[in-house]
């Protein structure tokens, strides 16, 4: 072979190697759809983890122990249905969308219900007095008021969630970021409703809904960008000497 032919062959091999490495970094579209479909299912272990997360978050809020909130967020498995919702909407798979939405809603509902019941039990047993336990003003604001920070955090968490989903990397850490936007608000809503603070409970549910919407929008946008980028990578590249 001439030097030019060898150079072209090596250059083409390197191009193919770059494409192969990029393909390995992200899942294929069919695999993404299959994984999202699997993770949209409602399972007993999902509800158990959401219940435990709600319980731990409740104790953390009532006792003002941030470490317990972090623990609750690390246990919460709500990363799976939020990603599945975004994938289903992007693919137009409305059956999977409804199933994913039901899974997420029931999981968050269980966390809120556990917080509600635990608060009632603590009040009835005299462990805490109704309306007298102190909750940090910063935490109350975070879970009951929608502001710029609320939206920024939810959007950033949504981007990280979808990147982790399509690459299969750092899903545990990203799961905590997702739960920052869900578990504290869900648990606080249950606490406030049990303590007959209907205004705060309703506000926390409102923040939760806004967070889920912002998460979903960011996840959809990220998935669309990743798919477009992968499509561009698949296009044949001209080989020049």
CSV table of C-alpha atoms in Angstrom, one decimal, residues 72-206:
chain,number,residue,atom,x,y,z
A,72,UNK,CA,-34.4,9.6,53.0
A,73,UNK,CA,-33.5,11.1,49.7
A,74,UNK,CA,-30.8,8.4,49.1
A,75,UNK,CA,-33.4,5.7,49.8
A,76,UNK,CA,-36.1,7.1,47.5
A,77,UNK,CA,-36.4,5.3,44.2
A,78,UNK,CA,-38.4,8.0,42.4
A,79,UNK,CA,-35.6,8.5,39.8
A,80,UNK,CA,-37.0,5.5,37.8
A,81,UNK,CA,-40.6,6.7,37.2
A,82,UNK,CA,-39.5,10.3,36.5
A,83,UNK,CA,-37.1,9.2,33.8
A,84,UNK,CA,-39.8,6.8,32.4
A,85,UNK,CA,-42.3,9.6,32.2
A,86,UNK,CA,-39.9,11.7,30.1
A,87,UNK,CA,-38.9,8.9,27.8
A,88,UNK,CA,-42.6,7.9,27.3
A,89,UNK,CA,-43.6,11.5,26.4
A,90,UNK,CA,-40.6,11.8,24.0
A,91,UNK,CA,-41.5,8.5,22.3
A,92,UNK,CA,-45.2,9.2,22.2
A,93,UNK,CA,-45.8,6.0,24.3
A,94,UNK,CA,-48.8,7.2,26.2
A,95,UNK,CA,-49.6,3.9,27.8
A,96,UNK,CA,-46.1,3.9,29.4
A,97,UNK,CA,-46.6,7.5,30.3
A,98,UNK,CA,-49.8,6.8,32.2
A,99,UNK,CA,-48.2,3.8,33.9
A,100,UNK,CA,-45.1,5.8,34.9
A,101,UNK,CA,-47.2,8.7,36.2
A,102,UNK,CA,-49.3,6.4,38.3
A,103,UNK,CA,-46.2,4.8,39.7
A,104,UNK,CA,-44.7,8.2,40.7
A,105,UNK,CA,-48.0,9.5,42.1
A,106,UNK,CA,-48.6,6.4,44.2
A,107,UNK,CA,-45.1,6.4,45.5
A,108,UNK,CA,-45.2,10.1,46.5
A,109,UNK,CA,-48.7,9.5,47.9
A,110,UNK,CA,-47.4,6.7,50.1
A,111,UNK,CA,-44.5,8.9,51.4
A,112,UNK,CA,-47.0,11.7,52.2
A,113,UNK,CA,-49.4,9.3,53.9
A,114,UNK,CA,-46.7,7.8,56.0
A,115,UNK,CA,-45.6,11.3,57.1
A,116,UNK,CA,-49.3,12.1,57.9
A,117,UNK,CA,-49.8,8.9,60.0
A,118,UNK,CA,-46.5,9.2,61.8
A,119,UNK,CA,-47.2,12.8,62.8
A,120,UNK,CA,-50.6,11.8,64.1
A,121,UNK,CA,-49.1,8.9,66.1
A,122,UNK,CA,-46.4,11.2,67.6
A,123,UNK,CA,-49.0,13.7,68.6
A,124,UNK,CA,-51.5,11.2,70.0
A,125,UNK,CA,-48.8,9.5,72.1
A,126,UNK,CA,-47.6,12.9,73.4
A,127,UNK,CA,-44.1,12.5,71.9
A,128,UNK,CA,-44.7,15.8,70.2
A,129,UNK,CA,-47.3,18.5,70.9
A,130,UNK,CA,-49.6,19.5,68.2
A,131,UNK,CA,-48.4,22.7,66.5
A,132,UNK,CA,-45.5,23.2,68.9
A,133,UNK,CA,-42.6,21.4,67.2
A,134,UNK,CA,-40.2,23.7,65.4
A,135,UNK,CA,-39.4,23.4,61.8
A,136,UNK,CA,-36.6,25.5,60.3
A,137,UNK,CA,-37.8,28.6,58.4
A,138,UNK,CA,-35.4,27.8,55.6
A,139,UNK,CA,-36.9,24.3,55.2
A,140,UNK,CA,-40.5,25.6,55.3
A,141,UNK,CA,-39.6,28.2,52.6
A,142,UNK,CA,-37.9,25.5,50.5
A,143,UNK,CA,-40.8,23.2,50.4
A,144,UNK,CA,-43.7,25.6,50.4
A,145,UNK,CA,-42.7,28.5,48.2
A,146,UNK,CA,-42.0,28.4,44.4
A,147,UNK,CA,-39.2,30.7,43.5
A,148,UNK,CA,-36.2,30.9,41.1
A,149,UNK,CA,-34.2,28.5,43.2
A,150,UNK,CA,-37.0,25.9,43.1
A,151,UNK,CA,-37.1,26.0,39.3
A,152,UNK,CA,-33.3,26.0,38.8
A,153,UNK,CA,-32.7,23.1,41.1
A,154,UNK,CA,-35.5,21.0,39.5
A,155,UNK,CA,-34.2,21.8,36.0
A,156,UNK,CA,-30.6,20.9,36.9
A,157,UNK,CA,-31.7,17.7,38.6
A,158,UNK,CA,-33.7,16.8,35.5
A,159,UNK,CA,-30.7,17.2,33.2
A,160,UNK,CA,-28.5,15.1,35.5
A,161,UNK,CA,-31.2,12.4,35.8
A,162,UNK,CA,-31.5,11.9,32.1
A,163,UNK,CA,-27.8,12.0,31.4
A,164,UNK,CA,-27.3,9.4,34.1
A,165,UNK,CA,-30.2,7.3,32.6
A,166,UNK,CA,-28.8,7.2,29.1
A,167,UNK,CA,-25.2,6.6,30.2
A,168,UNK,CA,-25.9,4.3,33.2
A,169,UNK,CA,-23.4,6.3,35.3
A,170,UNK,CA,-23.8,7.8,38.8
A,171,UNK,CA,-27.5,6.9,39.1
A,172,UNK,CA,-27.3,6.6,42.9
A,173,UNK,CA,-25.9,10.2,43.3
A,174,UNK,CA,-28.4,11.6,40.8
A,175,UNK,CA,-31.2,9.8,42.6
A,176,UNK,CA,-30.5,11.9,45.6
A,177,UNK,CA,-30.6,15.1,43.5
A,178,UNK,CA,-34.0,14.0,42.1
A,179,UNK,CA,-35.3,13.3,45.6
A,180,UNK,CA,-34.3,16.8,46.8
A,181,UNK,CA,-37.2,18.0,44.7
A,182,UNK,CA,-39.8,15.4,45.8
A,183,UNK,CA,-39.3,13.7,49.2
A,184,UNK,CA,-39.0,16.8,51.5
A,185,UNK,CA,-42.1,18.4,50.0
A,186,UNK,CA,-44.1,15.2,50.1
A,187,UNK,CA,-43.1,14.5,53.7
A,188,UNK,CA,-43.7,18.1,54.8
A,189,UNK,CA,-47.2,18.0,53.1
A,190,UNK,CA,-48.1,15.0,55.3
A,191,UNK,CA,-46.8,16.7,58.4
A,192,UNK,CA,-48.6,19.9,57.8
A,193,UNK,CA,-51.9,18.2,57.0
A,194,UNK,CA,-51.7,16.1,60.1
A,195,UNK,CA,-51.0,19.2,62.1
A,196,UNK,CA,-54.0,20.8,60.6
A,197,UNK,CA,-51.9,23.5,58.7
A,198,UNK,CA,-53.9,23.1,55.5
A,199,UNK,CA,-52.3,26.2,53.9
A,200,UNK,CA,-48.8,24.9,54.3
A,201,UNK,CA,-49.8,21.4,53.3
A,202,UNK,CA,-51.4,22.7,50.1
A,203,UNK,CA,-48.4,24.9,49.4
A,204,UNK,CA,-46.0,21.9,49.8
A,205,UNK,CA,-48.1,19.9,47.3
A,206,UNK,CA,-48.0,22.8,44.9
